[in-house]
Rosetta silent file (secondary structure, phi, psi, omega in degrees, C-alpha in Angstrom):
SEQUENCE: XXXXXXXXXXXXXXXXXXXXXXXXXXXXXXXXXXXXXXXXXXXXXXXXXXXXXXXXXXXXXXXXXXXXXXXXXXXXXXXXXXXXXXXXXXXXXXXXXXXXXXXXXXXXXXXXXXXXXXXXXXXXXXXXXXXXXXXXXXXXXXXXXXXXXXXXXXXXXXXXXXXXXXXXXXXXXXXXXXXXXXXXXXXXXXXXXXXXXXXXXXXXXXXXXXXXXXXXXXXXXXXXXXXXXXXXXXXXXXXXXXXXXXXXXXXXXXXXXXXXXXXXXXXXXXXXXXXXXXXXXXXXXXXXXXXXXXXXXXXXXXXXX
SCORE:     score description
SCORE:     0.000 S_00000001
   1 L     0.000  138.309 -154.835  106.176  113.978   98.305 S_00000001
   2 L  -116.390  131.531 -141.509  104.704  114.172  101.581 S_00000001
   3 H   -59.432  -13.230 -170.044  105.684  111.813  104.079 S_00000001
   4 H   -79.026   -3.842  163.131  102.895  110.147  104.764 S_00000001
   5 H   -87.429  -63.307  178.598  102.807  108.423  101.294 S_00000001
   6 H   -59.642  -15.560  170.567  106.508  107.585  100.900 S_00000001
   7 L   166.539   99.082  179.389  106.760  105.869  104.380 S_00000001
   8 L   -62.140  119.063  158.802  104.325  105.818  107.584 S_00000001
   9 L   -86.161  151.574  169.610  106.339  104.593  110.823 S_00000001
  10 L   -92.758  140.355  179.396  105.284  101.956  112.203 S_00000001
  11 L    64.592   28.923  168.614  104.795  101.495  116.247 S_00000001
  12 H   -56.477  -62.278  167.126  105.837  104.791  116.767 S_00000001
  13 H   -36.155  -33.082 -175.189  104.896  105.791  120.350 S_00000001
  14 H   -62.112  -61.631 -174.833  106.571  102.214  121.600 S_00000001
  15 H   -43.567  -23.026 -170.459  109.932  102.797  119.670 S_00000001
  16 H   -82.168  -47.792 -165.465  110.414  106.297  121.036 S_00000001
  17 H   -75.535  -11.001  145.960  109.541  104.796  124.830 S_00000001
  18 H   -30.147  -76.986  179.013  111.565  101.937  123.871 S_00000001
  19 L   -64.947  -12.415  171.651  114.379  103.947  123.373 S_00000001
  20 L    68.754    5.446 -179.316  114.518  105.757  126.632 S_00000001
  21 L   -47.605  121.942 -156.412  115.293  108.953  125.331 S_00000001
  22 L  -107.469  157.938  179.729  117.391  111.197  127.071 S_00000001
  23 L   -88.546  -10.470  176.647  118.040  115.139  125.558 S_00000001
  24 L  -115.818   17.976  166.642  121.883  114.724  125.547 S_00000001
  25 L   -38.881  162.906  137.784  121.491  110.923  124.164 S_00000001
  26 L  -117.974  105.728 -159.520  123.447  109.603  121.253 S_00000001
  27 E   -94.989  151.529  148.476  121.235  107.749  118.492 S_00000001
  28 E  -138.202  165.085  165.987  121.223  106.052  115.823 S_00000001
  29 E  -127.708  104.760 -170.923  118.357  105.296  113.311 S_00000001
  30 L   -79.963    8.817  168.022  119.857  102.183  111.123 S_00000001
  31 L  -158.844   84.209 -162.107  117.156  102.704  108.783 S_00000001
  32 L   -63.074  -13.357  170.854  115.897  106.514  107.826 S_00000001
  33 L    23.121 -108.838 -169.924  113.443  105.698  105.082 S_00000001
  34 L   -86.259  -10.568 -171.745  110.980  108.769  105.471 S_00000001
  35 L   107.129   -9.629 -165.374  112.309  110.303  108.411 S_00000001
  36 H   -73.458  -31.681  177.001  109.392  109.541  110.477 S_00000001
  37 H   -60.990  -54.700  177.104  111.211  107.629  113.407 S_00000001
  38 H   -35.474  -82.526  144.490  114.107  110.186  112.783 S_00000001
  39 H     8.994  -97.230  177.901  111.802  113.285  113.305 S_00000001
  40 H   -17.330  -66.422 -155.935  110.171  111.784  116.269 S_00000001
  41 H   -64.110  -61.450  158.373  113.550  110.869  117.933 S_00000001
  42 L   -60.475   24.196  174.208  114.849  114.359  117.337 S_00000001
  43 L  -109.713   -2.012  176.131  112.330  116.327  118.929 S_00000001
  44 L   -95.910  -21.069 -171.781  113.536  114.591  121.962 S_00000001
  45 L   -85.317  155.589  177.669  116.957  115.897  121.614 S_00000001
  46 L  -123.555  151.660  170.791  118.745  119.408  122.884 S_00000001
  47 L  -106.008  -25.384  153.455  121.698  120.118  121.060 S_00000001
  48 L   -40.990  -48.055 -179.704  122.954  122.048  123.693 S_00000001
  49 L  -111.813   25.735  170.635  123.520  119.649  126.045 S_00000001
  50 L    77.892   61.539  158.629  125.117  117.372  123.076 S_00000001
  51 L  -108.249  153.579 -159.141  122.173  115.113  121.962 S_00000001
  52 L  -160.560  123.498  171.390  122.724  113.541  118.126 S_00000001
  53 E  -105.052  111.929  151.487  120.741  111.333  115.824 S_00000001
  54 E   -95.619  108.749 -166.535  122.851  109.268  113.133 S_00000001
  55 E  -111.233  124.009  160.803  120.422  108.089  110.405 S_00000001
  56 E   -67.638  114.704  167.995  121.016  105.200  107.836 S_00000001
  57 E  -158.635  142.664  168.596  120.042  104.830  104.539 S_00000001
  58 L  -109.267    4.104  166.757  121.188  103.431  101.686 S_00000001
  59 L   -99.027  126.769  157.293  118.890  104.912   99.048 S_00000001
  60 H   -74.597    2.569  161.470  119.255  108.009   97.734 S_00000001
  61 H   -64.520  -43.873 -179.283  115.748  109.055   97.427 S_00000001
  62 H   -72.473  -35.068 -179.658  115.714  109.176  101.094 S_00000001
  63 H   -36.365  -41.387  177.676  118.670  110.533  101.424 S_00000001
  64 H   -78.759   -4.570  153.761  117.819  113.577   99.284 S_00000001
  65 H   -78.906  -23.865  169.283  115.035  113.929  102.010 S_00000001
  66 L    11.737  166.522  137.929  116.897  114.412  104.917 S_00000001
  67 L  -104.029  148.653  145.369  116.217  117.068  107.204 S_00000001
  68 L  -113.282  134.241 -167.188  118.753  119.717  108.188 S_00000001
  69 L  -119.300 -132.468 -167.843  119.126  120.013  111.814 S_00000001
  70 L  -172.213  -38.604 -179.476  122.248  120.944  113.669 S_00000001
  71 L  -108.153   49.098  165.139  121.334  117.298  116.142 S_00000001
  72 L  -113.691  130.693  126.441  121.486  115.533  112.586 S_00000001
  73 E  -133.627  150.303 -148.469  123.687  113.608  110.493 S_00000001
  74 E   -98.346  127.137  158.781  122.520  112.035  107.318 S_00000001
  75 E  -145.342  131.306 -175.980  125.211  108.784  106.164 S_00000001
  76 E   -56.359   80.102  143.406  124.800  107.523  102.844 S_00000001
  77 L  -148.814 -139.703  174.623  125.162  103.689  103.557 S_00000001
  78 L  -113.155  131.442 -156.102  124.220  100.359  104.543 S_00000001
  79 L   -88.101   36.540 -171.758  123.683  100.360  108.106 S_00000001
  80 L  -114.417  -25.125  166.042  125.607   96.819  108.765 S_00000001
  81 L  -102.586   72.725  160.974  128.975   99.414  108.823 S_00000001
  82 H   -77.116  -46.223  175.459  127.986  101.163  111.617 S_00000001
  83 H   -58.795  -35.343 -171.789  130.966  100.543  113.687 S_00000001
  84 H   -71.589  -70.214  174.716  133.093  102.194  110.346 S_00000001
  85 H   -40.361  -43.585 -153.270  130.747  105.056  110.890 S_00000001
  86 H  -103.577  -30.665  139.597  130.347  105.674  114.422 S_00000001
  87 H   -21.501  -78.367 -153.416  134.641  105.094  114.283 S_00000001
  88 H   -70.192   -8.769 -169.366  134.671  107.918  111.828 S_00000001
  89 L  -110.872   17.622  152.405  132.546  110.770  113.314 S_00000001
  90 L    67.782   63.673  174.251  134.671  109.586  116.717 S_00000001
  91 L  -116.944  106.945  177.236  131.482  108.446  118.396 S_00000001
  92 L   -74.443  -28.211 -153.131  132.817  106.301  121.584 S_00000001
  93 L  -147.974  174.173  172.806  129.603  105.172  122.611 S_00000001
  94 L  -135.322  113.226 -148.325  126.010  105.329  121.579 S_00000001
  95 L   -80.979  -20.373 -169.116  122.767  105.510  123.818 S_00000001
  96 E  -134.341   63.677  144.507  120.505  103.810  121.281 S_00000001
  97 E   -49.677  105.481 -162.437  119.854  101.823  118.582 S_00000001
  98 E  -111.398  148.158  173.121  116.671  101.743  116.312 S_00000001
  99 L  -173.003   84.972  179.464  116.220   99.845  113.210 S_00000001
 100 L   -69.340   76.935  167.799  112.638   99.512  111.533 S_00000001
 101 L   -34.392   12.090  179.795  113.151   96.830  109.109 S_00000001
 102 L  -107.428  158.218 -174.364  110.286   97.512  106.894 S_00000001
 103 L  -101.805  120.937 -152.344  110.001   98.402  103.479 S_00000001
 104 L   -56.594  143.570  167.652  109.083  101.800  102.734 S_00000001
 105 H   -55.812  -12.261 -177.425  105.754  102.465  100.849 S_00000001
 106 H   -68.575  -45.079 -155.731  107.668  104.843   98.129 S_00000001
 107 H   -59.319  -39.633  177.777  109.566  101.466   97.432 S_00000001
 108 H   -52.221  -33.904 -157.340  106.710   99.601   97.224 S_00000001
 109 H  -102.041   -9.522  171.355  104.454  102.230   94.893 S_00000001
 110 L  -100.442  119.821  177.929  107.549  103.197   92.339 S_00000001
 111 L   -61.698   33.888  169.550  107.433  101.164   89.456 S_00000001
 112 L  -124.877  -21.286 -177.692  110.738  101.465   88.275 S_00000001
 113 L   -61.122  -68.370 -166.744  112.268  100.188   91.947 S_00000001
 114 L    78.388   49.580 -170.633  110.417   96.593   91.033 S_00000001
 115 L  -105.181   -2.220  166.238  109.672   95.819   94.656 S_00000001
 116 L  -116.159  120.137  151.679  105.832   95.271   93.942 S_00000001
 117 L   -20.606  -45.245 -157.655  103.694   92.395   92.041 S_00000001
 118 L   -75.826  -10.582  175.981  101.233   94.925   91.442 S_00000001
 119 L  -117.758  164.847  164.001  102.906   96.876   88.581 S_00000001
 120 L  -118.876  140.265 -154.873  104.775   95.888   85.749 S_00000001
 121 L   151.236  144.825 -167.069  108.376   97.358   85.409 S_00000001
 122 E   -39.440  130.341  177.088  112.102   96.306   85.441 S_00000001
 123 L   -79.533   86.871 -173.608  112.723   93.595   88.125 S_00000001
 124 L  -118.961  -46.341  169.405  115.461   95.217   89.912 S_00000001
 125 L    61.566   51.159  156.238  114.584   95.445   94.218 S_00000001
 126 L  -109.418  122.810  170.552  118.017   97.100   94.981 S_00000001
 127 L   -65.413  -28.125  179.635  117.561   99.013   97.625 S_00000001
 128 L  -105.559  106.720 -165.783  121.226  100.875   96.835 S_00000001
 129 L   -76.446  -24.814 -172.917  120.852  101.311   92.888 S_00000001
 130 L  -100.366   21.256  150.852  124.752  101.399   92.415 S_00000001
 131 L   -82.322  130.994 -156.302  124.611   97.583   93.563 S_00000001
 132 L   -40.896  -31.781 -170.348  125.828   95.281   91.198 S_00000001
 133 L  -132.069  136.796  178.376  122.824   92.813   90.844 S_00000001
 134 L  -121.698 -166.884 -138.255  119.416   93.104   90.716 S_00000001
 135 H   -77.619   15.743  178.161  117.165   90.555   91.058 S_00000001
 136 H   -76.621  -66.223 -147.427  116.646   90.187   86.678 S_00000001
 137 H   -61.939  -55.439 -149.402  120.554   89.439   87.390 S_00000001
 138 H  -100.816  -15.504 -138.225  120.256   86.580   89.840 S_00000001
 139 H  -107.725  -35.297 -166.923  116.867   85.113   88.492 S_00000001
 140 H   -87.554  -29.572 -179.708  119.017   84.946   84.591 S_00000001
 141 L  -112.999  -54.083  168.462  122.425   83.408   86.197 S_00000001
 142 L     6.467  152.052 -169.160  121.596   81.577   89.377 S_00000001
 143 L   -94.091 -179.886  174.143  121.583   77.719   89.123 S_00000001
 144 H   -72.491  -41.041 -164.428  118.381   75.811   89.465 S_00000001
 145 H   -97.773   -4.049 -171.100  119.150   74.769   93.224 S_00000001
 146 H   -84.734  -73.400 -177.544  120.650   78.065   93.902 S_00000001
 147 H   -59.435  -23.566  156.031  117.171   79.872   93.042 S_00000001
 148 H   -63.959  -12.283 -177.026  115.344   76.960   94.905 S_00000001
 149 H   -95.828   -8.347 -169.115  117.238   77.693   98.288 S_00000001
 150 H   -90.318  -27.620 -162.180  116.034   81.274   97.940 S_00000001
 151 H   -89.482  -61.014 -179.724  112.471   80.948   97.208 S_00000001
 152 H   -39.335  -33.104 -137.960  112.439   78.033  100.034 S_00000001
 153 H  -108.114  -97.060 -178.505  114.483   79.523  102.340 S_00000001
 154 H   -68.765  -20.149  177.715  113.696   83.493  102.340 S_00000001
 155 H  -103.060  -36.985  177.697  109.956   82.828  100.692 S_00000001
 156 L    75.651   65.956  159.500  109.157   79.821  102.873 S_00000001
 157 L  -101.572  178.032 -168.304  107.518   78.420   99.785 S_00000001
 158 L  -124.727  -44.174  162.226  106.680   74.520   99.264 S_00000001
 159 L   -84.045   36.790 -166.771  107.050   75.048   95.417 S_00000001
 160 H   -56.473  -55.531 -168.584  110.560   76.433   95.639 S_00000001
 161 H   -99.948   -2.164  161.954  111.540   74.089   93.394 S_00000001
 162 H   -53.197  -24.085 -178.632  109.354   73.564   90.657 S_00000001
 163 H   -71.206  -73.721 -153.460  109.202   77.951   90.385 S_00000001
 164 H   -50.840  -36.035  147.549  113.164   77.659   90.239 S_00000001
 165 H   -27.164  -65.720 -163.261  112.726   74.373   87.477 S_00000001
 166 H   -80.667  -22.800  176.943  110.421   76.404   85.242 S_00000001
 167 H   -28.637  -64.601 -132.893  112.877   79.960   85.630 S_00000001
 168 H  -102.788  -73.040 -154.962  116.046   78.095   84.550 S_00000001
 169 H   -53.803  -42.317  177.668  114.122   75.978   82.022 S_00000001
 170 H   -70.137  -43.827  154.842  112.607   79.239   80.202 S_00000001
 171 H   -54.513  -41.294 -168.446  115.956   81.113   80.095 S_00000001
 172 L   -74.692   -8.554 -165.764  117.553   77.974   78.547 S_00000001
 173 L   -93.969   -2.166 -170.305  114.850   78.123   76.182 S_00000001
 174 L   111.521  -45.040  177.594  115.761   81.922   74.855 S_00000001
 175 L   -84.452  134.740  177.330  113.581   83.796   77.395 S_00000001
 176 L   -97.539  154.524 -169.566  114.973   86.188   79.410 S_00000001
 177 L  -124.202   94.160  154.376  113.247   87.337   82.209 S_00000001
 178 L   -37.287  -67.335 -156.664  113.520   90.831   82.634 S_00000001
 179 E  -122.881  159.856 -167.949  110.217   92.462   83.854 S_00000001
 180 H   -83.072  -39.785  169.653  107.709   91.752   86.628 S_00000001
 181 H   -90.134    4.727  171.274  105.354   90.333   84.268 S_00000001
 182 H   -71.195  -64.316  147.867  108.116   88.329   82.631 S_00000001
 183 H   -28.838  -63.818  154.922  107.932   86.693   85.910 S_00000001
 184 H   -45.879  -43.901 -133.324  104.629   86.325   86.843 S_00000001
 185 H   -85.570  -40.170 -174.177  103.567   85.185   83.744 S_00000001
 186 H   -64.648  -56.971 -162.424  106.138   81.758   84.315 S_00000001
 187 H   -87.050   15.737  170.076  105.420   81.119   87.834 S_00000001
 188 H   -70.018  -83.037 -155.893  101.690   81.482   88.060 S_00000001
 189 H   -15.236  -22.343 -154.852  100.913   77.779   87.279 S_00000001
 190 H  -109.599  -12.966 -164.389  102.923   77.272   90.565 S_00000001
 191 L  -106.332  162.981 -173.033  101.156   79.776   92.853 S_00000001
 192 L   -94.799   85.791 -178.522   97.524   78.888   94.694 S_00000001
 193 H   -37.643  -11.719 -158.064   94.911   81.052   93.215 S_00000001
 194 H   -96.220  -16.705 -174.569   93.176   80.843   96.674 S_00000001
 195 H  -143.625   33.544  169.709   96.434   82.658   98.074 S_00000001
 196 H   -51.888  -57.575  178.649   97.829   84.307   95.145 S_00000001
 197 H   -77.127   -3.153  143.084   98.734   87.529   96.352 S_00000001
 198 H   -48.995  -65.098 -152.159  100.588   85.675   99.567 S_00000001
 199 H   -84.571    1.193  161.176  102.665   83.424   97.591 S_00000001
 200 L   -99.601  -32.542  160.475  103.440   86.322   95.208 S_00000001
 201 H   -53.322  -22.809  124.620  104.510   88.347   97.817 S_00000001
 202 H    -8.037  -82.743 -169.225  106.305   85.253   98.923 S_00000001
 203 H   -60.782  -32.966 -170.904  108.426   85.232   95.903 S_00000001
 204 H   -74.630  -60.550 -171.688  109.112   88.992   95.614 S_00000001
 205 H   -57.150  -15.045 -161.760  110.420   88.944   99.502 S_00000001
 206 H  -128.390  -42.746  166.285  112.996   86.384   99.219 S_00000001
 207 H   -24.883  -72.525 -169.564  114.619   88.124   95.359 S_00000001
 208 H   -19.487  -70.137  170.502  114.494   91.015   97.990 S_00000001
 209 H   -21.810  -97.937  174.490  115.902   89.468  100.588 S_00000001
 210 H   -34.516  -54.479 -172.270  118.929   87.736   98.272 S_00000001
 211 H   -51.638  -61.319 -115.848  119.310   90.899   95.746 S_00000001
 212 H  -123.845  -20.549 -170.651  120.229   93.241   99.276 S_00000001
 213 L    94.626    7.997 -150.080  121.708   90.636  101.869 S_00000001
 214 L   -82.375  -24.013  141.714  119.673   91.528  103.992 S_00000001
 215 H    -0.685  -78.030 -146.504  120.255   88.466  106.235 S_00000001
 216 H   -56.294  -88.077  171.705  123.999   89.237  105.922 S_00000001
 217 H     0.665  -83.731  171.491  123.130   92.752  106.749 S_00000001
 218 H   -40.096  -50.465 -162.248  120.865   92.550  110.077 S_00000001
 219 H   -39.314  -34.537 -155.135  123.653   89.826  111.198 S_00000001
 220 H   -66.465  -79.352  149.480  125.980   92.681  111.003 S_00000001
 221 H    -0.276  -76.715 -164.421  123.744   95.395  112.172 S_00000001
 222 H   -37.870  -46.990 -147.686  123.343   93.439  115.599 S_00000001
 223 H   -51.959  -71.888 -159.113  126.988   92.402  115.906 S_00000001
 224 H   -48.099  -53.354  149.390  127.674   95.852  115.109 S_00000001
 225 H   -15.851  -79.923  177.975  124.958   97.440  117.591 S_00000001
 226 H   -42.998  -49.455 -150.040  126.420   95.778  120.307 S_00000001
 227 H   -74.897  -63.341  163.730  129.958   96.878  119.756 S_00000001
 228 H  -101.655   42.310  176.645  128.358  100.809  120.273 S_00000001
 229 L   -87.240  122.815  153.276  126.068  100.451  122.139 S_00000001
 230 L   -88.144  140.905  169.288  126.593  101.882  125.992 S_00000001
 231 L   -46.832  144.740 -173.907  126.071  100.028  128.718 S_00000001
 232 L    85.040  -23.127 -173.071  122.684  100.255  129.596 S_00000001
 233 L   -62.682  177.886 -171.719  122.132  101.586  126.184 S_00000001
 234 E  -119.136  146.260  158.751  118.593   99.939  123.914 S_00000001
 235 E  -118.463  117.544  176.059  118.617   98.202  120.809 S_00000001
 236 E  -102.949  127.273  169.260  114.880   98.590  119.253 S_00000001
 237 L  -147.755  137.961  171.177  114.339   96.559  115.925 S_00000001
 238 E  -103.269  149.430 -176.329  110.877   96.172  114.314 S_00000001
 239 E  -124.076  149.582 -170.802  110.847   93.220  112.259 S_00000001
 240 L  -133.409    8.247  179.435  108.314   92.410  109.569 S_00000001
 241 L  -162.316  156.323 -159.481  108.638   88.459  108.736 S_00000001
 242 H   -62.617   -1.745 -169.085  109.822   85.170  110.868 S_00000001
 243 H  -107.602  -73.354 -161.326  113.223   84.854  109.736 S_00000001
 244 H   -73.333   16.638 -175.893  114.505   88.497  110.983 S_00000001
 245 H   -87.391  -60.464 -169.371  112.187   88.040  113.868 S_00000001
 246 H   -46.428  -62.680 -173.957  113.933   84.779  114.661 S_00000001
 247 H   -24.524  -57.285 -162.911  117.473   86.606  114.455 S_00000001
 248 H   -71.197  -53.842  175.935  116.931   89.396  116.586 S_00000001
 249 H   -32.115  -76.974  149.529  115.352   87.148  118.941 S_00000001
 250 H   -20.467  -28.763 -174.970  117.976   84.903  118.978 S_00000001
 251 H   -96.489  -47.683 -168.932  120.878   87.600  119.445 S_00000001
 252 H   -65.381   -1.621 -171.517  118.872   89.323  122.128 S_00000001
 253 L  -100.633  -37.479 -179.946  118.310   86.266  124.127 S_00000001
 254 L  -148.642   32.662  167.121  121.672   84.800  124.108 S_00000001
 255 L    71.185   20.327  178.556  124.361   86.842  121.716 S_00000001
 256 L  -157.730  165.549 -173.659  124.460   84.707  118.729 S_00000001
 257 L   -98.686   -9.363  143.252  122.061   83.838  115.817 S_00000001
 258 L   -37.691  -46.237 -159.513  121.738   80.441  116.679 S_00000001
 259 L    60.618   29.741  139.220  119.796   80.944  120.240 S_00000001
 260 L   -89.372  118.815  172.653  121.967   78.631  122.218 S_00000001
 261 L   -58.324  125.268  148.097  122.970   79.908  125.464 S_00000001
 262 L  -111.814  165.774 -156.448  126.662   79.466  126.208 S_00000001
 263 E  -130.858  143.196  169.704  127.806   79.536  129.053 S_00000001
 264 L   -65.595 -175.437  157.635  131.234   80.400  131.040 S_00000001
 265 L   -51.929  -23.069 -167.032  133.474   77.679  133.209 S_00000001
 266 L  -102.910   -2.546 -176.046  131.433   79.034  136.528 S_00000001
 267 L    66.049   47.099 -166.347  128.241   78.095  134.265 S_00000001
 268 L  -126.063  145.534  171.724  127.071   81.917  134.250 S_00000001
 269 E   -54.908 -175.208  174.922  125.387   82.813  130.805 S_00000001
 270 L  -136.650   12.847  174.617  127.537   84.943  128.945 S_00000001
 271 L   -42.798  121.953 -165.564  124.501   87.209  126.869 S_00000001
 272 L   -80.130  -41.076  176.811  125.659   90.408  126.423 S_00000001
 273 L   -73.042 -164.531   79.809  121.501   91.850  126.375 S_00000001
 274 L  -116.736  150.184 -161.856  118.338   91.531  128.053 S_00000001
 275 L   -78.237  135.762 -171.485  115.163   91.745  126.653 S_00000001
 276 L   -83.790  -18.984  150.131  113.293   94.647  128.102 S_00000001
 277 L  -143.526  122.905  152.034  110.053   92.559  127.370 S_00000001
 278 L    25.733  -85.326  172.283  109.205   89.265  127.690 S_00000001
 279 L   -91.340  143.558  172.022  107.029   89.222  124.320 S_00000001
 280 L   -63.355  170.536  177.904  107.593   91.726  120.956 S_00000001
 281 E   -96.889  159.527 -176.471  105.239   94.573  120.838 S_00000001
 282 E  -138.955  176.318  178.183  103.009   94.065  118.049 S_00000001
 283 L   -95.084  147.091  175.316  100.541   96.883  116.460 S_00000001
 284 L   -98.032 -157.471 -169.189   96.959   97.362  117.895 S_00000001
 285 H   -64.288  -34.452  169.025   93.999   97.956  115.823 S_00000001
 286 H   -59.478  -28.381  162.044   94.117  101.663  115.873 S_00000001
 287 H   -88.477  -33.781  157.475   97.600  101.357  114.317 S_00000001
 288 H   -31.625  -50.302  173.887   96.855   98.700  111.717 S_00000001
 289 H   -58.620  -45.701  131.067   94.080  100.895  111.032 S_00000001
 290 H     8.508  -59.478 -152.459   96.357  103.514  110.546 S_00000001
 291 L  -158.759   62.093 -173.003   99.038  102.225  108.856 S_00000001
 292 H   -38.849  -52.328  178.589   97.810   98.434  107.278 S_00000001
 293 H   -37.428  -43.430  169.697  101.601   97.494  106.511 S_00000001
 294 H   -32.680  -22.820 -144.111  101.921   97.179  110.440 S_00000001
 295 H   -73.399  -28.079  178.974  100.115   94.384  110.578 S_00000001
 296 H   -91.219    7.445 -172.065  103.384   92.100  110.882 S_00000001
 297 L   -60.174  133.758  139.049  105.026   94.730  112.912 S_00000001
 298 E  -144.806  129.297 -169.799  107.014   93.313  116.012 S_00000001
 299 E  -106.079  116.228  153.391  109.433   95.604  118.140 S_00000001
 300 L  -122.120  132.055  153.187  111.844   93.846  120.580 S_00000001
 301 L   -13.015   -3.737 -127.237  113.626   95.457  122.760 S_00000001
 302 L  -106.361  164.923 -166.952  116.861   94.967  124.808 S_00000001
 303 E  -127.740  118.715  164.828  119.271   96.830  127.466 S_00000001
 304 L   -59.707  156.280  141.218  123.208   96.153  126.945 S_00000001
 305 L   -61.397    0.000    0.000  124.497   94.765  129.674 S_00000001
């Protein structure tokens, strides 16, 4: 499958010049999807003078794409145990840290994944298939207010709970909801024909979301960043929707996911980052054109301290 179907990066020139790349760097890429950042990144590297890319993934489709390099290694996980990782291959320090936060187009276009509205096919949106619940799983046991904090909360919807009301009410009733049109078919009365394919994409991101952690995850990620990170080293993360925008934003500006600065007894911040710009990078038109998924793209930036 050739990469440019399964999974375009996005913002590529910025992310590499982001990153500062040096030829005897140490990398990581916390999310390898097609390989394209990965690729990129290693073409910057000498192996000679001990430059290394460590790529993330928790799917095994990408995984079984890999490249073999010699300034590679491939690790089967969830990139929020990075520190476990970069511990085990006895990596003290790291120069870099990238982590495009988008969801690859293979995920999107195979109907058996059940990460798109646009097909019909098992509702499952695990990004790691040998995790216990997929989102059929949470949508059949989940309470009424449980499935109302997710669709508010990770969907930003206004009709969290009337979707979550009608869910819970059809399972009690015998139906199980299984399939992507077993889904649709309850909560269209709830979605706004004038912005239907929003607010179903809406609903499908926050199952996502909940089925993978992925909150819990980025939190980790950062925390985790930081910890192997060298001084001076970059943390790059493209983000594709306001809640993991807010995060990173929040950790780079003052080291916690709140965004309140604390401060020491001398009143000196105590922020471990700084943001190497001001504003995220966003995509211009020639990459939008390019690569349409972009269009929510924003890469920020930061330098440990």
């Amino acid at each position: 499958m050739p990469e440019e179907i399964y999974h375009i990066p996005a913002l590529l020139p910025q992310t590499l010049e982001a990153l500062d790349i040096h030829p005897g760097g140490i990398y990581v890429d916390a999310t390898y999807g097609g390989g394209g950042h990965s690729r990129a990144i290693m073409e910057r590297l000498e192996s000679t003078k001990g430059g290394h890319l460590y790529s993330f993934d928790q799917d095994e489709d990408a995984v079984k794409r890999a490249v073999d390099d010699d300034r590679f290694t491939m690790v089967y996980s969830n990139f929020r145990f990075i520190t476990n990782f970069m511990r085990y291959y006895d990596v003290d320090g790291v120069d870099g840290v990238l982590a495009d936060l988008g969801v690859s187009f293979h995920h999107f276009d195979d109907t058996e994944r059940g990460f798109s509205f646009r097909f019909d096919g098992p509702l499952d949106m695990r990004m790691n298939r040998n995790a216990p619940r997929s989102a059929a799983d949470l949508l059949n046991t989940l309470s009424e207010e449980e499935l109302a904090d997710i669709f508010y909360i990770y969907g930003e919807l206004k009709q969290a709970r009337a979707i979550a009301r009608t869910i819970v009410k059809a399972r009690n009733g015998g139906s199980a909801i299984a399939t992507i049109n077993d889904l649709i078919s309850l909560i269209t009365p709830h979605i706004d024909p004038r912005k239907e394919k929003k607010e179903l994409a809406q609903v499908f991101q926050a199952l996502r979301i909940e089925v993978n952690d992925e909150m819990g995850a980025l939190k980790d990620l950062l925390e985790g960043a930081l910890k192997v990170l060298k001084p001076g080293g970059r943390l790059a993360v493209i983000t594709y929707h306001s809640l993991e925008d807010r995060l990173v934003k929040n950790f780079i500006k003052t080291g916690n996911f709140t965004g309140k600065v604390e401060k020491d007894f001398f009143g000196r911040t105590s922020a471990p980052l700084k943001a190497v710009n001001n504003r995220p990078i966003v995509p211009d038109e020639e990459e939008i054109e390019r690569n349409p998924r972009s269009r929510s793209a924003k890469l920020r930036v930061a330098t440990k301290l």
